[in-house]
Coordinates of C-alpha atoms (C1' of nucleotides) in Angstrom, one line a residue:
Chain A
G1 CA 0.2 -0.3 -0.1
Y2 CA 0.8 4.0 1.0
T3 CA 1.7 5.4 2.9
S4 CA 2.3 9.6 3.3
E5 CA 4.7 8.9 6.4
D6 CA 5.8 5.7 8.1
P7 CA 3.1 5.0 11.4
A8 CA 6.8 4.5 13.5
P9 CA 10.2 4.8 12.5
T10 CA 10.0 0.8 12.9
Q11 CA 8.9 -2.1 11.8
Y12 CA 7.8 -3.1 15.1
D13 CA 5.8 -0.2 16.0
S14 CA 4.3 -0.3 12.9
V15 CA 2.6 -2.9 13.2
Q16 CA 1.2 -2.4 16.8
R17 CA -0.4 1.0 15.2
F18 CA -2.1 -1.2 12.8
A19 CA -3.5 -3.2 16.1
E20 CA -4.5 0.5 17.3
W21 CA -6.2 1.2 14.3
G22 CA -8.1 -2.3 14.5
F23 CA -6.4 -4.4 12.3
K24 CA -5.7 -8.2 13.5
I25 CA -2.2 -8.6 14.1
S26 CA 0.1 -11.6 14.4
P27 CA 0.8 -12.3 18.2
L28 CA 4.0 -14.1 17.7
M29 CA 6.2 -11.2 16.6
V30 CA 8.7 -10.2 18.3
R31 CA 12.0 -7.7 18.6
A32 CA 15.0 -9.9 18.5
K33 CA 19.1 -8.4 19.9
S34 CA 20.4 -11.3 18.3
V35 CA 20.3 -14.4 15.8
E36 CA 20.2 -16.5 18.9
E37 CA 17.6 -15.4 19.7
L38 CA 16.2 -15.2 15.9
V39 CA 16.6 -18.8 15.9
A40 CA 15.1 -19.5 19.3
H41 CA 12.1 -17.6 18.1
Y42 CA 12.0 -19.4 14.7
H43 CA 12.7 -23.3 16.9
L44 CA 9.2 -21.8 19.3
I45 CA 6.7 -21.2 16.1
E46 CA 8.0 -24.3 14.6
A47 CA 6.7 -26.3 17.3
Q48 CA 3.1 -24.5 17.2
R49 CA 2.7 -24.9 13.8
S50 CA 0.2 -27.6 13.6
S51 CA -1.8 -25.5 16.1
L52 CA -2.2 -22.3 14.5
G53 CA -5.2 -22.5 12.2
Y54 CA -3.7 -21.4 9.2
D55 CA -0.7 -22.5 7.3
I56 CA 2.6 -21.3 6.9
D57 CA 6.4 -22.5 5.4
G58 CA 8.3 -20.4 7.6
V59 CA 9.4 -17.5 9.4
V60 CA 10.8 -13.8 7.7
Y61 CA 13.5 -11.8 9.3
K62 CA 13.5 -7.9 8.6
I63 CA 15.5 -5.2 10.0
D64 CA 13.4 -3.2 12.5
Q65 CA 14.7 0.4 11.6
L66 CA 12.5 1.4 8.3
E67 CA 15.1 4.1 7.9
L68 CA 17.5 1.3 7.3
Q69 CA 15.6 -0.9 5.3
R70 CA 15.4 2.4 2.4
R71 CA 19.2 2.5 2.7
W72 CA 19.6 -1.3 2.5
G73 CA 17.3 -1.5 -0.4
F74 CA 17.1 -4.3 -3.0
V75 CA 19.0 -6.6 -5.4
T76 CA 16.9 -8.2 -8.0
G77 CA 14.0 -7.7 -6.8
E78 CA 14.8 -9.1 -3.5
P79 CA 15.3 -7.2 0.0
R80 CA 18.9 -7.0 1.7
W81 CA 16.6 -6.2 4.9
A82 CA 14.1 -9.4 5.0
I83 CA 15.0 -13.2 4.8
A84 CA 13.0 -16.0 5.0
H85 CA 13.9 -18.9 7.2
K86 CA 11.4 -21.9 6.5
F87 CA 11.0 -25.3 7.9
P88 CA 11.8 -28.2 6.1
A89 CA 10.0 -29.2 3.3
E90 CA 7.4 -32.2 3.8
Q91 CA 8.8 -35.1 1.7
A92 CA 7.1 -38.1 -0.3
M93 CA 8.2 -41.1 -1.7
T94 CA 7.0 -42.4 -5.0
T95 CA 8.0 -44.1 -8.2
V96 CA 9.3 -43.1 -11.8
L97 CA 7.1 -44.4 -14.5
R98 CA 8.7 -42.7 -17.5
I99 CA 11.1 -39.8 -18.4
D100 CA 9.6 -38.1 -21.3
I101 CA 10.9 -35.2 -23.1
Q102 CA 9.7 -31.9 -23.9
V103 CA 11.0 -29.8 -27.1
G104 CA 11.0 -25.9 -26.2
R105 CA 11.0 -23.0 -28.1
T106 CA 14.7 -22.3 -28.6
G107 CA 15.0 -26.8 -29.2
T108 CA 16.2 -27.5 -25.6
L109 CA 15.2 -31.4 -25.2
A110 CA 13.4 -30.9 -21.6
P111 CA 13.5 -34.2 -19.7
V112 CA 10.4 -34.7 -17.5
A113 CA 9.5 -37.6 -14.9
R114 CA 6.2 -39.2 -14.7
L115 CA 5.5 -40.0 -11.0
A116 CA 3.1 -42.3 -9.6
P117 CA 0.8 -39.6 -8.3
V118 CA 2.0 -38.8 -4.7
T119 CA 0.6 -35.7 -2.3
V120 CA 3.1 -33.9 -0.6
G121 CA 2.2 -30.7 1.0
G122 CA -1.6 -31.2 0.4
V123 CA -1.1 -31.4 -3.6
V124 CA -0.6 -34.6 -5.8
V125 CA 2.6 -34.5 -7.7
E126 CA 3.0 -36.3 -11.1
N127 CA 5.3 -34.5 -12.4
V128 CA 8.8 -33.1 -11.3
T129 CA 11.7 -31.4 -13.9
L130 CA 15.0 -33.5 -14.7
H131 CA 16.5 -30.0 -16.2
N132 CA 19.3 -32.0 -18.3
E133 CA 21.1 -34.8 -19.7
D134 CA 23.9 -34.5 -16.6
Y135 CA 21.6 -33.9 -13.9
I136 CA 19.7 -37.4 -14.6
K137 CA 23.1 -38.9 -14.2
G138 CA 23.6 -37.2 -10.8
L139 CA 26.0 -34.2 -11.6
D140 CA 25.3 -30.9 -11.2
S141 CA 26.7 -27.7 -14.1
N142 CA 29.9 -27.8 -12.5
G143 CA 30.1 -31.6 -12.7
Q144 CA 29.9 -32.0 -8.9
P145 CA 27.6 -35.2 -7.9
I146 CA 24.3 -34.6 -6.5
R147 CA 21.8 -36.8 -4.8
D148 CA 25.3 -38.6 -3.5
G149 CA 26.3 -39.1 -7.6
Y150 CA 22.9 -41.6 -8.1
D151 CA 21.5 -41.4 -11.2
V152 CA 17.7 -41.5 -11.9
R153 CA 16.2 -44.4 -13.8
I154 CA 13.0 -45.8 -14.6
G155 CA 11.8 -47.5 -12.2
D156 CA 13.2 -46.6 -9.4
T157 CA 11.5 -44.9 -6.4
V158 CA 13.3 -41.7 -4.8
V159 CA 12.0 -39.4 -2.1
I160 CA 10.3 -35.4 -3.3
Q161 CA 10.2 -32.5 -2.1
R162 CA 8.0 -29.3 -3.4
A163 CA 11.0 -26.8 -3.0
G164 CA 10.1 -23.8 -1.7
D165 CA 6.9 -25.5 -1.0
V166 CA 6.3 -24.9 -4.5
I167 CA 8.1 -26.9 -7.0
P168 CA 8.6 -30.6 -7.3
Q169 CA 11.8 -31.7 -6.9
I170 CA 13.9 -35.4 -6.8
V171 CA 16.1 -35.3 -3.3
S172 CA 17.4 -38.6 -3.4
V173 CA 17.2 -42.4 -4.7
V174 CA 16.4 -44.6 -2.6
I175 CA 18.7 -47.3 -4.2
D176 CA 17.7 -50.3 -1.9
K177 CA 14.4 -50.6 -4.0
R178 CA 15.8 -49.9 -7.5
P179 CA 15.0 -52.9 -9.4
P180 CA 17.6 -55.5 -10.6
D181 CA 16.7 -55.0 -14.2
A182 CA 16.7 -50.7 -14.0
V183 CA 18.9 -49.2 -16.7
P184 CA 20.5 -46.0 -16.8
Y185 CA 18.3 -43.5 -18.8
E186 CA 19.8 -43.2 -22.1
F187 CA 19.2 -39.7 -23.1
P188 CA 18.1 -39.0 -27.1
H189 CA 20.6 -38.0 -29.4
K190 CA 17.0 -37.2 -31.9
C191 CA 14.7 -34.5 -31.7
P192 CA 11.6 -36.8 -30.3
I193 CA 9.3 -34.8 -32.5
C194 CA 11.1 -34.1 -35.8
G195 CA 14.0 -36.7 -35.5
S196 CA 16.7 -34.0 -36.3
P197 CA 19.8 -34.6 -35.0
A198 CA 20.1 -33.7 -31.0
T199 CA 23.2 -31.9 -29.7
R200 CA 25.4 -30.0 -27.4
E201 CA 26.8 -27.0 -28.2
I202 CA 30.6 -26.1 -27.4
N203 CA 30.7 -22.7 -25.9
E204 CA 33.6 -21.2 -28.1
K205 CA 35.0 -19.1 -25.4
T206 CA 35.1 -21.4 -22.2
G207 CA 35.4 -24.1 -24.3
K208 CA 32.6 -26.0 -22.0
E209 CA 30.2 -28.3 -23.1
D210 CA 26.4 -27.1 -23.0
S211 CA 24.3 -28.6 -20.4
R212 CA 21.1 -28.6 -23.1
R213 CA 20.9 -30.9 -25.9
R214 CA 19.0 -29.3 -28.0
C215 CA 17.4 -30.2 -31.6
T216 CA 18.8 -28.7 -35.0
G217 CA 15.7 -28.8 -36.8
E218 CA 15.0 -25.7 -36.2
L219 CA 11.9 -24.4 -38.5
I220 CA 11.4 -27.9 -39.5
C221 CA 10.9 -29.0 -35.9
P222 CA 6.8 -28.7 -35.1
A223 CA 7.5 -28.4 -31.5
Q224 CA 9.7 -25.5 -32.2
A225 CA 7.3 -23.9 -34.3
V226 CA 4.3 -24.4 -31.7
E227 CA 6.7 -23.2 -28.7
G228 CA 7.8 -20.2 -30.6
L229 CA 4.3 -19.1 -31.8
R230 CA 3.3 -20.2 -27.7
H231 CA 5.7 -17.4 -26.9
F232 CA 5.1 -14.6 -29.6
V233 CA 1.1 -14.6 -28.0
S234 CA 2.5 -14.3 -24.4
R235 CA 2.5 -11.9 -22.0
G236 CA 6.0 -10.8 -22.3
A237 CA 5.7 -10.6 -26.1
M238 CA 2.6 -9.6 -28.1
D239 CA 0.1 -10.2 -25.3
I240 CA -2.6 -11.4 -27.6
E241 CA -5.7 -12.0 -24.8
G242 CA -7.9 -15.4 -26.0
L243 CA -5.2 -16.8 -28.0
G244 CA -2.9 -18.5 -25.8
A245 CA -1.3 -21.6 -25.7
E246 CA -4.4 -24.0 -25.7
N247 CA -5.7 -22.0 -28.9
I248 CA -2.4 -22.1 -30.4
D249 CA -2.2 -25.9 -30.6
L250 CA -5.4 -26.0 -31.9
F251 CA -4.9 -23.4 -34.5
F252 CA -1.7 -25.0 -35.2
N253 CA -2.8 -28.6 -35.7
A254 CA -5.9 -27.5 -37.4
G255 CA -3.0 -26.2 -40.0
L256 CA -4.6 -22.5 -40.0
I257 CA -1.4 -21.0 -38.4
K258 CA 2.0 -22.4 -39.2
T259 CA 4.0 -19.0 -39.0
A260 CA 3.2 -16.1 -36.4
A261 CA 2.1 -14.1 -39.3
D262 CA -1.1 -16.5 -40.3
I263 CA -1.7 -14.9 -37.1
F264 CA -3.1 -11.6 -38.5
T265 CA -5.1 -13.4 -41.1
L266 CA -7.4 -15.4 -39.1
R267 CA -10.2 -13.7 -40.0
D268 CA -10.4 -14.7 -43.5
H269 CA -10.8 -18.5 -42.2
R270 CA -13.8 -17.7 -39.9
P271 CA -15.5 -20.8 -41.2
A272 CA -12.6 -23.6 -40.1
V273 CA -11.5 -21.4 -37.0
T274 CA -15.4 -22.3 -35.8
K275 CA -15.1 -25.7 -37.2
A276 CA -12.1 -26.5 -35.1
L277 CA -13.5 -24.6 -32.0
A278 CA -16.7 -26.6 -32.2
E279 CA -14.9 -30.2 -32.3
R280 CA -12.6 -29.3 -29.6
R281 CA -15.9 -28.9 -27.2
E282 CA -17.2 -32.0 -28.9
E283 CA -14.2 -34.1 -27.4
Q284 CA -14.0 -32.3 -24.1
A285 CA -18.0 -33.3 -23.9
R286 CA -17.0 -36.9 -25.0
Q287 CA -14.3 -37.1 -22.4
R288 CA -16.3 -35.9 -19.8
E289 CA -18.7 -38.3 -20.3
A290 CA -16.3 -41.1 -20.0
A291 CA -14.6 -39.9 -16.8
S292 CA -17.8 -39.0 -15.1
G293 CA -18.6 -41.4 -12.1
K294 CA -15.2 -42.8 -11.6
T295 CA -12.3 -39.8 -11.4
R296 CA -13.3 -38.6 -8.1
K297 CA -12.8 -42.1 -6.9
N298 CA -9.8 -43.1 -8.4
V299 CA -8.1 -40.3 -7.7
R300 CA -9.0 -40.5 -3.6
S301 CA -7.9 -43.6 -4.0
V302 CA -4.7 -43.4 -5.0
E303 CA -4.4 -40.4 -2.4
E304 CA -5.0 -43.3 0.2
R305 CA -2.2 -45.7 -1.3
N306 CA 0.4 -43.1 -0.3
Y307 CA -1.0 -42.7 3.6
Chain B
dT1 C1' -29.7 -12.2 -19.2
dC2 C1' -28.4 -15.5 -15.4
dG3 C1' -25.8 -19.3 -13.9
dC4 C1' -22.2 -22.9 -15.3
dA5 C1' -18.1 -24.7 -16.6
dA6 C1' -14.0 -24.3 -18.9
dA7 C1' -10.1 -21.7 -21.2
dA8 C1' -7.0 -18.5 -20.4
dG9 C1' -4.3 -15.4 -17.6
dG10 C1' -1.4 -14.8 -13.7
dT11 C1' 1.7 -15.9 -9.6
dC12 C1' 4.6 -18.2 -6.9
dG13 C1' 9.9 -19.6 -5.8
dG14 C1' 13.3 -22.9 -6.7
dT15 C1' 17.1 -24.4 -10.4
dG16 C1' 20.1 -23.4 -14.0
dT17 C1' 22.0 -20.8 -18.0
dT18 C1' 24.7 -16.6 -20.3
dA19 C1' 27.1 -12.2 -19.9
dG20 C1' 29.3 -9.0 -18.1
Chain C
dC1 C1' 29.8 -12.1 -8.2
dT2 C1' 25.2 -9.3 -9.7
dA3 C1' 21.8 -8.8 -13.2
dA4 C1' 18.4 -10.7 -16.2
dC5 C1' 15.7 -14.9 -17.9
dA6 C1' 13.8 -19.3 -19.4
dC7 C1' 11.9 -23.4 -17.5
dC8 C1' 8.8 -25.9 -14.4
dG9 C1' 4.0 -27.5 -11.8
dA10 C1' -0.1 -26.3 -9.2
dC11 C1' -3.0 -22.6 -7.6
dC12 C1' -6.0 -19.3 -7.7
dT13 C1' -8.7 -15.6 -10.2
dT14 C1' -10.7 -13.9 -14.3
dT15 C1' -12.8 -14.0 -18.6
dT16 C1' -15.2 -16.4 -22.1
dG17 C1' -18.6 -19.2 -24.5
dC18 C1' -22.6 -22.2 -23.8
dG19 C1' -27.3 -23.3 -22.9
dA20 C1' -31.6 -22.3 -19.8

DNA sequence: TCGCAAAAGGTCGGTGTTAG
DNA sequence: CTAACACCGACCTTTTGCGA
């Protein structure tokens, strides 16, 4: 919000003023004088977490003096005068069913692990990004081992968490549960969409191999074409309302849009556009019909298995 | 015109990369 | 070391389109 002047010279006293004005404030906020006091209070709140009646994922430490907050300012959109101390993320165990490769706008082959559905932190997680070829092997971008150096294989039992309580992430591989017939994942050297060679470029200056393998098909690759179109209409680019990723897919598959220029002559193909939209609605109606009745029960039974 | 459902838009916070 | 940015999955809000 906006204030014409500070309610008080400090964070703590400002919030106390809010209380005087009738706002509800958290009774758990304290003013600490040392790191030891901060950490002690973190553990105090952690102990009360489950009985609070609302969800929290940690605590935030802030510089009390508002003048100092202004002086310290921000770096990359993040304040230098406040930092979150999060509680350990909830973890869950599940298995890797498959590894799919997605092809992005720039041709990047992005591996995604499909998981047996598992509830973590209140949501059902079925996918987790594997980032790149080396990440699957158990190496970070500097060649250092991650997950104790274990690779991820189809059939593996893995521990996942939602990093920052948001993004699914594989924490570790339960090596004792690896099926005896599990084999190392072979990262494709051909684009799964267009079949063109997928290569890792060498950085000219550093001589280092790019961590990403990319499809060399460029314009002939449908995946790159569609992703390029999605990017073109996205908020960060042309920001075309009503023409999102779903509709780009529909119109591309119907042959109505092949390049960005085709978007601007869509009006000349009104009957075909209407037909494509109608067909999608019918297809969705069929799927709803087929799924009705059993979907919810299935989802619930999957959740129960997790416990 | 209204109510409903689906689609689209927007956001979050991690990882990972490149450029300078 | 900083800055900028792509990417990812899930959730919530807003908009759109349909049938009554």
